[in-house]
Amino acid sequence: MADDIKMPVEATHIMMFARSVGDPNPIYHDEEYAKTTEVGHIISPPTFPRSVAQFDPEYRLRLKSGEKWFGSGKNPTGLDGPAASSGGLHAEQHFEYHRNPKPGDVFTVKARQGKTWEKESKRAGKLMFTESIQEYYDQNGELVITSRGVGVKTERPVEQS
Amino acid sequence: MALSASKLSVGDTHEEVVVDDLTRTQLVMYAGTSGDYNPLHTDDLYTKEVAGYPGVFAHGMLSMGLTGTMLTNYVGDGRLKKYGVRFTNQVWPGDTLTAKSTVAALRDEGGEKLVDLTLETVNQDGKTVVTGTATARVDA
């Protein structure tokens, strides 16, 4: 995520996102109900900002037409040659909310790389951590959300205890 | 309903079962809405034969999202100032997760009353899958 990403906040996306985390709270889908609440409008669930991935044209974990995909089709992986590594896992995620998002907002998401560090673990060998920070600015240039994620690449699949 | 500082004490807890018998279909739904189509979460063949795991497992962000439903039910809509977690163990189809929040501190900041919470989500075997913290605005 090198370039700024435009993320339109849409009511249908919020509704579907809330369903996918099993949250039937009407503040995520019922505009009439939302008007009667303290906030006064539909808001998004707290972890919704990460779905910015939908709007990242370069996002690596989305199947793209005409490109080979590392998941299975005829074979366990669609890639030729050596098997893809176990890839990255999510180690930490932190959000700071400066105000509640609402449908109609258009965020400009500015991303930057944070720290990187390494650690040895019994269950997965060498762990390589990378921090990334995203700042979500609204259509008026106001900061709405700050997100800090930590990804980890493991030397081998995490052993199951 | 929002929380009131006057009715809260350090050490107060709230817990909810946030998913009972997690389904593969929910992982597919989460992939679709979040846009994270990593086959580790929906593609058993890839996950077993290429990635070397016993089978598909939940997105970390789904564990955080499920934990978040307990959190927003507890503190009220639109009241969160901060929410952060560490993913300590993977979550698998069939898991039942219970998310728990404990009041760590009550304080005033910038004219607002805030509650700091510590969070922990455990699976049916009592294994911790998510730990975290949150800060929410509360009424007086």
PDB file of C-alpha atoms in Angstrom, chain A residues 38, chain B residues 1-9 75 79 106-109 111-115 136-140:
ATOM      1  CA  GLU A  38     -27.111   8.969  20.353  1.00  0.00           C
TER       2      GLU A  38
ATOM      3  CA  MET B   1     -27.103   1.819  26.305  1.00  0.00           C
ATOM      4  CA  ALA B   2     -23.949   3.534  27.391  1.00  0.00           C
ATOM      5  CA  LEU B   3     -22.091   2.784  30.592  1.00  0.00           C
ATOM      6  CA  SER B   4     -22.000   5.189  33.530  1.00  0.00           C
ATOM      7  CA  ALA B   5     -18.756   5.851  35.361  1.00  0.00           C
ATOM      8  CA  SER B   6     -20.670   6.097  38.643  1.00  0.00           C
ATOM      9  CA  LYS B   7     -21.875   2.511  38.255  1.00  0.00           C
ATOM     10  CA  LEU B   8     -18.523   1.020  37.219  1.00  0.00           C
ATOM     11  CA  SER B   9     -15.707  -0.273  39.392  1.00  0.00           C
ATOM     12  CA  VAL B  75     -19.853   0.047  25.940  1.00  0.00           C
ATOM     13  CA  ARG B  79     -18.399   5.007  22.196  1.00  0.00           C
ATOM     14  CA  LEU B 106     -11.772   4.881  35.091  1.00  0.00           C
ATOM     15  CA  ARG B 107     -10.403   8.327  34.293  1.00  0.00           C
ATOM     16  CA  ASP B 108     -11.091  11.821  32.985  1.00  0.00           C
ATOM     17  CA  GLU B 109      -9.383  13.136  29.896  1.00  0.00           C
ATOM     18  CA  GLY B 111     -13.437  16.771  29.676  1.00  0.00           C
ATOM     19  CA  GLU B 112     -14.598  13.226  28.975  1.00  0.00           C
ATOM     20  CA  LYS B 113     -15.097  10.271  31.276  1.00  0.00           C
ATOM     21  CA  LEU B 114     -13.271   7.213  29.961  1.00  0.00           C
ATOM     22  CA  VAL B 115     -13.071   3.562  30.868  1.00  0.00           C
ATOM     23  CA  ALA B 136     -14.452   3.930  25.642  1.00  0.00           C
ATOM     24  CA  ARG B 137     -16.280   7.113  26.526  1.00  0.00           C
ATOM     25  CA  VAL B 138     -18.771   6.639  29.341  1.00  0.00           C
ATOM     26  CA  ASP B 139     -21.473   8.787  30.924  1.00  0.00           C
ATOM     27  CA  ALA B 140     -20.838  10.448  34.261  1.00  0.00           C
TER      28      ALA B 140
END
